mmCIF file with all atom_site columns, C-alpha atoms in Angstrom:
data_model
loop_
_atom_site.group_PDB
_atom_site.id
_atom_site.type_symbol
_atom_site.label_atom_id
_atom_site.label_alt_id
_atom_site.label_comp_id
_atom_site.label_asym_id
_atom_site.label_entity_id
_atom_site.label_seq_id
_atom_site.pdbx_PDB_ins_code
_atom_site.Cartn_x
_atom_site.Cartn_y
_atom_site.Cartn_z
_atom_site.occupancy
_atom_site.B_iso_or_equiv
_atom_site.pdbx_formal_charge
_atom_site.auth_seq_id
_atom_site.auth_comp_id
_atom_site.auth_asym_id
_atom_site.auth_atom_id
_atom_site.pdbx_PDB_model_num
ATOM 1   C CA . UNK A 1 1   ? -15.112 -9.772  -18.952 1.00 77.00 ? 1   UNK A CA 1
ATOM 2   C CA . UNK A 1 2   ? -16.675 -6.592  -17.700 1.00 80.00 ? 2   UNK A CA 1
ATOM 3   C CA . UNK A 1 3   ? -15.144 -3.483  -17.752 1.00 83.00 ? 3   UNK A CA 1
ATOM 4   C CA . UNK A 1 4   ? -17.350 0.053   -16.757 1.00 82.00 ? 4   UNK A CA 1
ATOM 5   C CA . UNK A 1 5   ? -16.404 3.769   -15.741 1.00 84.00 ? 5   UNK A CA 1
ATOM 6   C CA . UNK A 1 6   ? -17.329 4.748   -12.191 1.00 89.00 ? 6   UNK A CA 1
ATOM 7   C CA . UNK A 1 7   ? -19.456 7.464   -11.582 1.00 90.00 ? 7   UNK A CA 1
ATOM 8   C CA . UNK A 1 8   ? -18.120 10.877  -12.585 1.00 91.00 ? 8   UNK A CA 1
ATOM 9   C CA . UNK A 1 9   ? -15.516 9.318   -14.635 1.00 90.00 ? 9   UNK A CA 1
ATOM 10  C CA . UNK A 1 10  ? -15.130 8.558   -18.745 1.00 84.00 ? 10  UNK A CA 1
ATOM 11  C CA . UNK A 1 11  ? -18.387 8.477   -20.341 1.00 84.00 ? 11  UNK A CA 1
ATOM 12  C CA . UNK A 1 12  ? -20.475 7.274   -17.418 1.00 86.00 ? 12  UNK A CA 1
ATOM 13  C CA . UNK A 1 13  ? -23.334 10.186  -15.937 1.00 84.00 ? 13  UNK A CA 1
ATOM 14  C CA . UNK A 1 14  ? -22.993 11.680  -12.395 1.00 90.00 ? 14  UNK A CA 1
ATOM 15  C CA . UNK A 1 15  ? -20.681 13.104  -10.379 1.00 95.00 ? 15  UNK A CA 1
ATOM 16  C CA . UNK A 1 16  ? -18.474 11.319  -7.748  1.00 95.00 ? 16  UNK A CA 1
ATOM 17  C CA . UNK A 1 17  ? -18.141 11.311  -4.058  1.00 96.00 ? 17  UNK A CA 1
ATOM 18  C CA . UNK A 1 18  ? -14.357 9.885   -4.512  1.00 95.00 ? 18  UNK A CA 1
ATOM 19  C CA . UNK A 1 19  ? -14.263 6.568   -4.040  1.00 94.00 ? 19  UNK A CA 1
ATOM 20  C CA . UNK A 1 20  ? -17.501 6.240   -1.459  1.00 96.00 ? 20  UNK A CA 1
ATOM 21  C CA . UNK A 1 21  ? -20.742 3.947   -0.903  1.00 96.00 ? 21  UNK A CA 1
ATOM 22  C CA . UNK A 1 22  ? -22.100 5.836   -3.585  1.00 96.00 ? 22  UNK A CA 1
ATOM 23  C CA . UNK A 1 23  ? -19.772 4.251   -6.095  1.00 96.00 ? 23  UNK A CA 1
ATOM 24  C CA . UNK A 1 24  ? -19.820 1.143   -4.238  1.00 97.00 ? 24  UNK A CA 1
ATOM 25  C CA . UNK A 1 25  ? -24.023 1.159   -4.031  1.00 97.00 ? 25  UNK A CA 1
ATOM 26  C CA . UNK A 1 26  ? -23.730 1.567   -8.078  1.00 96.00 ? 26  UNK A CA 1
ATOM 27  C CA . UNK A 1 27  ? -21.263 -1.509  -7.976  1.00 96.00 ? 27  UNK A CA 1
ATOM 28  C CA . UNK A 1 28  ? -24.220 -3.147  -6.401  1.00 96.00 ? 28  UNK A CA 1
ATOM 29  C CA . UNK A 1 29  ? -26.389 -2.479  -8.872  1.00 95.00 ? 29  UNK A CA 1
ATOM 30  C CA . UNK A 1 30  ? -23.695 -3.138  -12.140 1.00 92.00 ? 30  UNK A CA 1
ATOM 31  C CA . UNK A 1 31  ? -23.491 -7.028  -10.299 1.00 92.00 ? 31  UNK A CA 1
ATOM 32  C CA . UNK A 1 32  ? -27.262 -7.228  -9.665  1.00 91.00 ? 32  UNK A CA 1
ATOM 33  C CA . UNK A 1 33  ? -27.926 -6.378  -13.784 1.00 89.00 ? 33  UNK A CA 1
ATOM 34  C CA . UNK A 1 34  ? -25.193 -8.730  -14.423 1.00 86.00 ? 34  UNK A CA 1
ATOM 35  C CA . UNK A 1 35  ? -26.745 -11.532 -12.640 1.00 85.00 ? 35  UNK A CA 1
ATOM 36  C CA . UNK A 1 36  ? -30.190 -10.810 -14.470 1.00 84.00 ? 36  UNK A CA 1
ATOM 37  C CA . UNK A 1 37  ? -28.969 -11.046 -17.774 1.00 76.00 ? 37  UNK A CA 1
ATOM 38  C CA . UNK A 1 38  ? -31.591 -12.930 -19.665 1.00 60.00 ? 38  UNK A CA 1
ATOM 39  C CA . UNK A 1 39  ? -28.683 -14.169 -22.057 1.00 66.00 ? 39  UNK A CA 1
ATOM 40  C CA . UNK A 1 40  ? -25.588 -14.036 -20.316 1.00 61.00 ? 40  UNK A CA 1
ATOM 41  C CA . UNK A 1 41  ? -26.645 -14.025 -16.462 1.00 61.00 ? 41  UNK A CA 1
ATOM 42  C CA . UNK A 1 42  ? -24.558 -15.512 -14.064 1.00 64.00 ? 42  UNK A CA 1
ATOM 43  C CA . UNK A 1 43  ? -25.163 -17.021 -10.263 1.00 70.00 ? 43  UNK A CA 1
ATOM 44  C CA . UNK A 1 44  ? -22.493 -15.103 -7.964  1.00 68.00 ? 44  UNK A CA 1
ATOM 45  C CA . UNK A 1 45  ? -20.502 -17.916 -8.298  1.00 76.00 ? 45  UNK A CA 1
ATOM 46  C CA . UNK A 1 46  ? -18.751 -17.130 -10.932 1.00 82.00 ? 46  UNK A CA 1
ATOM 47  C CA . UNK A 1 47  ? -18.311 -12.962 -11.133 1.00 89.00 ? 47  UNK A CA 1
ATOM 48  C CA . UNK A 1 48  ? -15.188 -12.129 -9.467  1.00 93.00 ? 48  UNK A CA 1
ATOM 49  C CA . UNK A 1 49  ? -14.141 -8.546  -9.538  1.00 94.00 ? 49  UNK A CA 1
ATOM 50  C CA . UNK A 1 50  ? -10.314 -7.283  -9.346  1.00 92.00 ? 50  UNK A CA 1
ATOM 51  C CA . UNK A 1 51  ? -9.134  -3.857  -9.162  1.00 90.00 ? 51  UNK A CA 1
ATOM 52  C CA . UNK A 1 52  ? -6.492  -1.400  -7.558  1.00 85.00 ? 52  UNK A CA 1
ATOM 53  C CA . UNK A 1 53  ? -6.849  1.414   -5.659  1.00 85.00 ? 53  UNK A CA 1
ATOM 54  C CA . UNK A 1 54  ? -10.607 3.174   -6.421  1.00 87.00 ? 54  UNK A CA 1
ATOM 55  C CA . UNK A 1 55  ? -11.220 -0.341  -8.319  1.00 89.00 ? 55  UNK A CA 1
ATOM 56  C CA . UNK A 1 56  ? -10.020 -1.788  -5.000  1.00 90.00 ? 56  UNK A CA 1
ATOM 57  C CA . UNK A 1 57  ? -11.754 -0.296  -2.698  1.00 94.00 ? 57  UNK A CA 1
ATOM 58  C CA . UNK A 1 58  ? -15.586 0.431   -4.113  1.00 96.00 ? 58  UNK A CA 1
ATOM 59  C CA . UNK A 1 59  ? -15.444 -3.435  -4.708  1.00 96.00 ? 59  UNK A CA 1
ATOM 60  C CA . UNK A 1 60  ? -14.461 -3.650  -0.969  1.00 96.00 ? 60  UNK A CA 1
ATOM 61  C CA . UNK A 1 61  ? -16.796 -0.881  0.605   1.00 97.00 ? 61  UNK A CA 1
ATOM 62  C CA . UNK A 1 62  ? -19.504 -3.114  -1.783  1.00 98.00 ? 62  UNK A CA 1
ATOM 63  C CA . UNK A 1 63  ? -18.957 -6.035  -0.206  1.00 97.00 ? 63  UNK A CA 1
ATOM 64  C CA . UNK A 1 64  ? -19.742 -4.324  3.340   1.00 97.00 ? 64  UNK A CA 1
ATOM 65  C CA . UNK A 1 65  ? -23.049 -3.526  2.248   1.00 97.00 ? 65  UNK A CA 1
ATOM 66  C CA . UNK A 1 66  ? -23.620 -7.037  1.640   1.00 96.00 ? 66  UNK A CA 1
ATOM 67  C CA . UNK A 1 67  ? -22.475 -7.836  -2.235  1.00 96.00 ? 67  UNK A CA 1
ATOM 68  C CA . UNK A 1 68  ? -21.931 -11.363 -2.641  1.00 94.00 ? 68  UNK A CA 1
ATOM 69  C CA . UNK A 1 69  ? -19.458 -11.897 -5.652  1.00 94.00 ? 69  UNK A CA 1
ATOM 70  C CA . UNK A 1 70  ? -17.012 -15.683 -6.221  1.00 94.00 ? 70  UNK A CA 1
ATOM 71  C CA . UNK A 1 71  ? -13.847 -13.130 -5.048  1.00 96.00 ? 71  UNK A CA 1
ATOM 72  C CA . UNK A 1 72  ? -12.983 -9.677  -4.728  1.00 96.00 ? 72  UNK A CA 1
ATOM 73  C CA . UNK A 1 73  ? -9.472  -8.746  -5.636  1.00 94.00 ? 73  UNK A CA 1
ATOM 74  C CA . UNK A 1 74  ? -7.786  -5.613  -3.817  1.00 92.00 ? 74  UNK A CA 1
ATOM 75  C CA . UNK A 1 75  ? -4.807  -3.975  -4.412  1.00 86.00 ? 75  UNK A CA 1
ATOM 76  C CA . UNK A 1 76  ? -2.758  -1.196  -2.622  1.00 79.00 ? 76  UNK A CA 1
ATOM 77  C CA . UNK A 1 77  ? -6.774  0.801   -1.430  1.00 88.00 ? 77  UNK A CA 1
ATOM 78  C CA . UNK A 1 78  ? -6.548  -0.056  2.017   1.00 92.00 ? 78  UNK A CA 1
ATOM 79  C CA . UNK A 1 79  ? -9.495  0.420   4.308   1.00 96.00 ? 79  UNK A CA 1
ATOM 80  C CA . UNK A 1 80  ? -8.567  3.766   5.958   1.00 95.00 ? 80  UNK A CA 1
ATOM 81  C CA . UNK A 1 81  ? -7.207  5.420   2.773   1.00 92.00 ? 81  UNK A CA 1
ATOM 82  C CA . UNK A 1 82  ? -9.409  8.217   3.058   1.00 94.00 ? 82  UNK A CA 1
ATOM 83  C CA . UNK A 1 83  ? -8.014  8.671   6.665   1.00 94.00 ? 83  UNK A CA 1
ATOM 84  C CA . UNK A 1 84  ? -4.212  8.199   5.701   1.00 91.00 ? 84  UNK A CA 1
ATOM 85  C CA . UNK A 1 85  ? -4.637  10.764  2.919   1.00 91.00 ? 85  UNK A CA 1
ATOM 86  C CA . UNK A 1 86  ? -5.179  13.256  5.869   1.00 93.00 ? 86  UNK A CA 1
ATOM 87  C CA . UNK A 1 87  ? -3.233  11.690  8.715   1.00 88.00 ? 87  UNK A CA 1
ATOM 88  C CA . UNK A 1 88  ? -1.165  13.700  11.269  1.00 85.00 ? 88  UNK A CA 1
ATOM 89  C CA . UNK A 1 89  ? -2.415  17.101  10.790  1.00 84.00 ? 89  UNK A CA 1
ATOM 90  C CA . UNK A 1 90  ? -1.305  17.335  7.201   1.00 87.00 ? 90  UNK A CA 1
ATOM 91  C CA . UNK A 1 91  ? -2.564  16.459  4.037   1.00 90.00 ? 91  UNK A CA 1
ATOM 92  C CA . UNK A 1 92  ? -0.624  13.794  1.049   1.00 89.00 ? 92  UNK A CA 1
ATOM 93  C CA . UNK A 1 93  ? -0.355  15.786  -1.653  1.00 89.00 ? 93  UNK A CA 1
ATOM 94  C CA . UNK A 1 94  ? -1.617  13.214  -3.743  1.00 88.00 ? 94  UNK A CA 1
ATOM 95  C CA . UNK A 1 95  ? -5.370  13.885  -2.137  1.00 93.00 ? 95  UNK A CA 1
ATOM 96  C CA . UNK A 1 96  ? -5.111  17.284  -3.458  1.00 92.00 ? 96  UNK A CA 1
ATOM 97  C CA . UNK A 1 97  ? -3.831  16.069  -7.139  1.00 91.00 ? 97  UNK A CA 1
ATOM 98  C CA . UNK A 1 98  ? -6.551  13.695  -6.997  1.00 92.00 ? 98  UNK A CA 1
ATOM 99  C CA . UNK A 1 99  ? -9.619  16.333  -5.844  1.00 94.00 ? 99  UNK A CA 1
ATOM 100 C CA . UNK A 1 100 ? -8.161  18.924  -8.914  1.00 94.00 ? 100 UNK A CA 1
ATOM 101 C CA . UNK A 1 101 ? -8.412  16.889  -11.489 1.00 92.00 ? 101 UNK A CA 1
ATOM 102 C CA . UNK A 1 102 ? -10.080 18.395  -14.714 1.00 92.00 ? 102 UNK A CA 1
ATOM 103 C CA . UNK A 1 103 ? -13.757 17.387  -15.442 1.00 91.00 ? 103 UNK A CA 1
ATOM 104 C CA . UNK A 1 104 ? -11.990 15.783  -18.114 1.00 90.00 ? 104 UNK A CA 1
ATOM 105 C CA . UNK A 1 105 ? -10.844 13.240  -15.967 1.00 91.00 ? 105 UNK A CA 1
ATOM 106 C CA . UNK A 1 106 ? -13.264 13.154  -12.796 1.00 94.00 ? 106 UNK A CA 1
ATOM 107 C CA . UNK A 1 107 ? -16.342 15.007  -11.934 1.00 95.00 ? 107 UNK A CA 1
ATOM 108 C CA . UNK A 1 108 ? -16.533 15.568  -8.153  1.00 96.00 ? 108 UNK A CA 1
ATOM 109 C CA . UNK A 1 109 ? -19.940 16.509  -5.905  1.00 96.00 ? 109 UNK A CA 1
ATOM 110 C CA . UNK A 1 110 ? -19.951 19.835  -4.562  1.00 95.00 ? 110 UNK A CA 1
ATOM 111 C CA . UNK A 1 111 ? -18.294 18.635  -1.078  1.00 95.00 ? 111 UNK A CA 1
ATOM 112 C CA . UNK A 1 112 ? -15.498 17.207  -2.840  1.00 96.00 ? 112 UNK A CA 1
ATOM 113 C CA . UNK A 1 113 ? -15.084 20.677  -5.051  1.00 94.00 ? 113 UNK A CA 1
ATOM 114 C CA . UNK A 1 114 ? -15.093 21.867  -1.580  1.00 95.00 ? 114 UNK A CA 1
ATOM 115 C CA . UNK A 1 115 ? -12.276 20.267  -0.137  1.00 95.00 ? 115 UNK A CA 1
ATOM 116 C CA . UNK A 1 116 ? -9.038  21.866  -2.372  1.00 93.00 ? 116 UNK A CA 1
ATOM 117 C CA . UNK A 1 117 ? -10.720 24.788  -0.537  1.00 93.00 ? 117 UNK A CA 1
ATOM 118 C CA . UNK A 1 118 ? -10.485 23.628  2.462   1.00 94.00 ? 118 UNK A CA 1
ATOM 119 C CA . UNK A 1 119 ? -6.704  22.387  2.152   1.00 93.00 ? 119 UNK A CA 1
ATOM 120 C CA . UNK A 1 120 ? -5.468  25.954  0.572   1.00 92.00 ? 120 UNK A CA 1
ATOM 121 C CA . UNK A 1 121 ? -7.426  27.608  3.228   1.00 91.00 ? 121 UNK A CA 1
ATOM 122 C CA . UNK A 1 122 ? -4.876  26.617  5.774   1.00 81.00 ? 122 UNK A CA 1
ATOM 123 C CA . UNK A 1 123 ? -7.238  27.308  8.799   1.00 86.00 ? 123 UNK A CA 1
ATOM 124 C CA . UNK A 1 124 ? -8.661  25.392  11.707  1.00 90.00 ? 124 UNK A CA 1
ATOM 125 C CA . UNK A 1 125 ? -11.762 25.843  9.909   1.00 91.00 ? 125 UNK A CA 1
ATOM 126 C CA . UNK A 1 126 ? -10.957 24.354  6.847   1.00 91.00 ? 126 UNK A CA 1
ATOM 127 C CA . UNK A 1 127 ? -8.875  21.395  8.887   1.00 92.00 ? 127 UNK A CA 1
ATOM 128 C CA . UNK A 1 128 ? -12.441 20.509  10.572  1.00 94.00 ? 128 UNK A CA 1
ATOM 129 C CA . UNK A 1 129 ? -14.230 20.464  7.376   1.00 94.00 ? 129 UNK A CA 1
ATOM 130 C CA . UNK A 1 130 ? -11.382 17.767  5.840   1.00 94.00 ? 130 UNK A CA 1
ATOM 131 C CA . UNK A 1 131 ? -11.071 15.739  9.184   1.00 94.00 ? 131 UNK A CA 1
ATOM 132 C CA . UNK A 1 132 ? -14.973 15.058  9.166   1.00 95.00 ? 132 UNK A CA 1
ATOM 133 C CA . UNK A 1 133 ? -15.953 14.995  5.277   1.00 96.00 ? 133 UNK A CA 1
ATOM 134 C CA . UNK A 1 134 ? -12.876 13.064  4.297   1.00 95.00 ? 134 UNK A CA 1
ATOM 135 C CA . UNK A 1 135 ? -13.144 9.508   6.391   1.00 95.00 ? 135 UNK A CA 1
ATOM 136 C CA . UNK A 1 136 ? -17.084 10.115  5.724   1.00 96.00 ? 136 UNK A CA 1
ATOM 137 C CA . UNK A 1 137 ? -18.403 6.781   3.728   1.00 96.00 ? 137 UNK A CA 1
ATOM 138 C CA . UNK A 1 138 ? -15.215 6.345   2.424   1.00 96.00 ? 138 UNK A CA 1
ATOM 139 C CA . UNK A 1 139 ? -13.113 4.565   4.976   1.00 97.00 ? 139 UNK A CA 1
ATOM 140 C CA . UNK A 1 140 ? -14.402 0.970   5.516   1.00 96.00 ? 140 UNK A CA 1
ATOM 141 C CA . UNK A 1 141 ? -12.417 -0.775  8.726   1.00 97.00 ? 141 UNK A CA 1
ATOM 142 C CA . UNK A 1 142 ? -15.796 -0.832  10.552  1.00 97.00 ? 142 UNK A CA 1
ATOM 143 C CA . UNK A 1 143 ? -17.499 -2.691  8.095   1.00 97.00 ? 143 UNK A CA 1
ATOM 144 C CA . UNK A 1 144 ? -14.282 -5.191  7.466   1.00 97.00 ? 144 UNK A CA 1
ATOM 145 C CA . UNK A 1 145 ? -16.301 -7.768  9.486   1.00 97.00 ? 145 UNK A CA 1
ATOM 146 C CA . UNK A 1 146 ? -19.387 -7.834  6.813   1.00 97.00 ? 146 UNK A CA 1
ATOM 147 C CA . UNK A 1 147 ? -17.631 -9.091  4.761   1.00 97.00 ? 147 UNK A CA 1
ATOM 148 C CA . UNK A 1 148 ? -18.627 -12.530 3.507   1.00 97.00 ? 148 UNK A CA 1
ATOM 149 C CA . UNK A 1 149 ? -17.135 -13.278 0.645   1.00 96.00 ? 149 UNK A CA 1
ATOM 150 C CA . UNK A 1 150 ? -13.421 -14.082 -0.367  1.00 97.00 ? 150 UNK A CA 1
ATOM 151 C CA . UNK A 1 151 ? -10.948 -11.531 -0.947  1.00 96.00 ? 151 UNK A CA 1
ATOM 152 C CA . UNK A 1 152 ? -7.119  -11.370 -2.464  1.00 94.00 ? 152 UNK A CA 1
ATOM 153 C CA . UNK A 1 153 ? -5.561  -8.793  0.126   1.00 92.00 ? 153 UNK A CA 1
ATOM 154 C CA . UNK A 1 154 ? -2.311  -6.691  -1.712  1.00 88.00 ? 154 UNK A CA 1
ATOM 155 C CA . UNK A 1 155 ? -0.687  -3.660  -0.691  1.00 82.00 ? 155 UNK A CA 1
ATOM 156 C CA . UNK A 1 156 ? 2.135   -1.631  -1.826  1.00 76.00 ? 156 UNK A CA 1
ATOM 157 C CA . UNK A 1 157 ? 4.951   -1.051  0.819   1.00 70.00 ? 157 UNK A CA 1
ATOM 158 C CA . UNK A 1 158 ? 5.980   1.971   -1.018  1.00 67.00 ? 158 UNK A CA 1
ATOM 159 C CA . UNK A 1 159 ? 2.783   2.753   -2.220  1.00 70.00 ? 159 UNK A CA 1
ATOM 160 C CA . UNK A 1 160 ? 2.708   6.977   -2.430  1.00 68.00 ? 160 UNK A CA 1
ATOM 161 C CA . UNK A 1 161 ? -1.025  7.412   -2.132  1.00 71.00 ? 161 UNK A CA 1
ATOM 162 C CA . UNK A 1 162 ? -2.057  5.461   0.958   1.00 78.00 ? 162 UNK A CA 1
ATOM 163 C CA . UNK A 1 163 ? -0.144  3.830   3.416   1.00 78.00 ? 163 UNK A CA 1
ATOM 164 C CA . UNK A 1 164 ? 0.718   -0.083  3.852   1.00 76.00 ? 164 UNK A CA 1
ATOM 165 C CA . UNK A 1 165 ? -0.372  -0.146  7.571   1.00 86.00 ? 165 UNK A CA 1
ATOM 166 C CA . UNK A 1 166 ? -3.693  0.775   7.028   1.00 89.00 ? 166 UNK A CA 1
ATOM 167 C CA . UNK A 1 167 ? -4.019  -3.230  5.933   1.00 90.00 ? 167 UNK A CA 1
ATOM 168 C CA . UNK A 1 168 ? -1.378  -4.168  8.464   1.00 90.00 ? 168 UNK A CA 1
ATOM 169 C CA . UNK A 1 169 ? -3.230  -3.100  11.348  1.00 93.00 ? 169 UNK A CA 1
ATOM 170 C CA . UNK A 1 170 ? -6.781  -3.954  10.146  1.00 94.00 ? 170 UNK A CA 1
ATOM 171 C CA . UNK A 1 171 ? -6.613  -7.154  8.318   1.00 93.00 ? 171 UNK A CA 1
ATOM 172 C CA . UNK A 1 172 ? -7.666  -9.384  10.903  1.00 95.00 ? 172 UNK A CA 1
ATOM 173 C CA . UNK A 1 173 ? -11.186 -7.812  10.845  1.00 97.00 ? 173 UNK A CA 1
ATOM 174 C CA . UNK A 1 174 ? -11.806 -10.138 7.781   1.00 96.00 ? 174 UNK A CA 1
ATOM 175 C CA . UNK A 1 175 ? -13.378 -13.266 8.609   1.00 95.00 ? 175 UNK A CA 1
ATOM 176 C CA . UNK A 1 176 ? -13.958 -14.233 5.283   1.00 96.00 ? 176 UNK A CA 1
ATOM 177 C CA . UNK A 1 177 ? -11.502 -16.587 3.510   1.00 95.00 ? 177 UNK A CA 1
ATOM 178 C CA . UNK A 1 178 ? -8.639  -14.357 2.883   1.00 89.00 ? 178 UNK A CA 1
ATOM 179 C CA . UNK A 1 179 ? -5.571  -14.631 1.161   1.00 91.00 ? 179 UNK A CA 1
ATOM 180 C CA . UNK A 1 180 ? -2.943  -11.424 1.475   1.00 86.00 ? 180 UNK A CA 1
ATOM 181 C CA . UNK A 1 181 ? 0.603   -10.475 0.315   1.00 81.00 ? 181 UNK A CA 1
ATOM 182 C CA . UNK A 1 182 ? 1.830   -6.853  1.925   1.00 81.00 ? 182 UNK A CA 1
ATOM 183 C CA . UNK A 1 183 ? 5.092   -5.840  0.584   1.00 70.00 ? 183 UNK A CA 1
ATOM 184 C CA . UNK A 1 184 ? 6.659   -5.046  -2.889  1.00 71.00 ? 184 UNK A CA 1
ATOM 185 C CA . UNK A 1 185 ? 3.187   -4.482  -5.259  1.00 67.00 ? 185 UNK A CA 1
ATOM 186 C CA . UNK A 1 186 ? 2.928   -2.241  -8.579  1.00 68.00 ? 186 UNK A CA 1
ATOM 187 C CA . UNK A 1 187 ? 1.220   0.759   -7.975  1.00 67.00 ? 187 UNK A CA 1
ATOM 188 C CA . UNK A 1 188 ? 0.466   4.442   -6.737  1.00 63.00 ? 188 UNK A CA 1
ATOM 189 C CA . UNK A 1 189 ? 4.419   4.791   -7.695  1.00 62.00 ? 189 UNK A CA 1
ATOM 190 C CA . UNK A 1 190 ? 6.026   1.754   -5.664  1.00 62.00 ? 190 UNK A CA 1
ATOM 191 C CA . UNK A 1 191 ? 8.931   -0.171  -7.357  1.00 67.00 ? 191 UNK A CA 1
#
């Protein structure tokens, strides 16, 4: 078992783009040092890799650009959360708790110091800036077909961070073996 802190996070270097290919590239390259272990490498065939929400999704978003794992596991980080955080002209509160946390707890790039900015700002201005930088790399639904290898599907029906729908409408984008359960999941608040 393998456990590391993403970029920007804990003890590891960086800063992060919140939850993005750049996490998900550096995923790539955690798995590709794993499999060249000279004592304890392993063939893809036996790494899976399980996570919710940002440990979701980077696996996810990784496996788009063509990482090739024995499963992926995803829970409630659907493939438009960076979308539903921002959906219908207003913005979930929990993307702003998220983007303010203390450096203590997540070091953010300069566009993602940016975009509390942006929300406060309350202008059309600041609006455009969130609608374009927010999906940016983060939202995956176009590269759902990539994906090659399996994946556990769940998601929260009263999950408070993203919605359940975003899986619901997207899910049959997979081709890859798939297994999925949608409804009453642990996390992001949900009973």
């Amino acid at each position: 078992t393998m456990t590391y802190s993403v970029r920007g996070q804990g003890l590891s270097g960086g800063v992060s783009n919140l939850i993005s290919i750049i996490e998900a590239d550096d995923l790539i390259d955690i798995v590709a040092w794993v499999k060249a272990d000279s004592v304890h490498g392993s063939s893809p065939s036996r790494i899976l890799i399980m996570g919710g929400s940002q440990g979701g999704a980077v696996p996810l978003i990784a496996a788009t650009r063509g990482l090739q794992v024995a499963a992926i596991i995803n829970s409630v980080a659907p493939p438009n959360f960076a979308s539903s955080w921002i959906e219908n002209g207003s913005v979930k509160m929990t993307l702003l708790w998220t983007i303010e946390y203390t450096p203590d707890t997540a070091r953010y790039n300069s566009t993602v110091n940016r975009m509390s900015d942006w929300i406060y700002a309350d202008s059309k201005g600041g609006w455009d800036s969130l609608k374009y930088w927010m999906p940016r790399d983060r939202d995956f639904v176009t590269g759902l077909p990539n994906i090659t290898v399996p994946v556990l599907i769940e998601a929260a029906w009263q999950d408070k961070f993203f919605n359940a729908d975003g899986w619901m409408l997207n899910i049959d984008k997979i081709t890859a073996p798939m297994s999925s359960y949608l409804g009453a999941v642990r996390g992001h608040g949900s009973d």
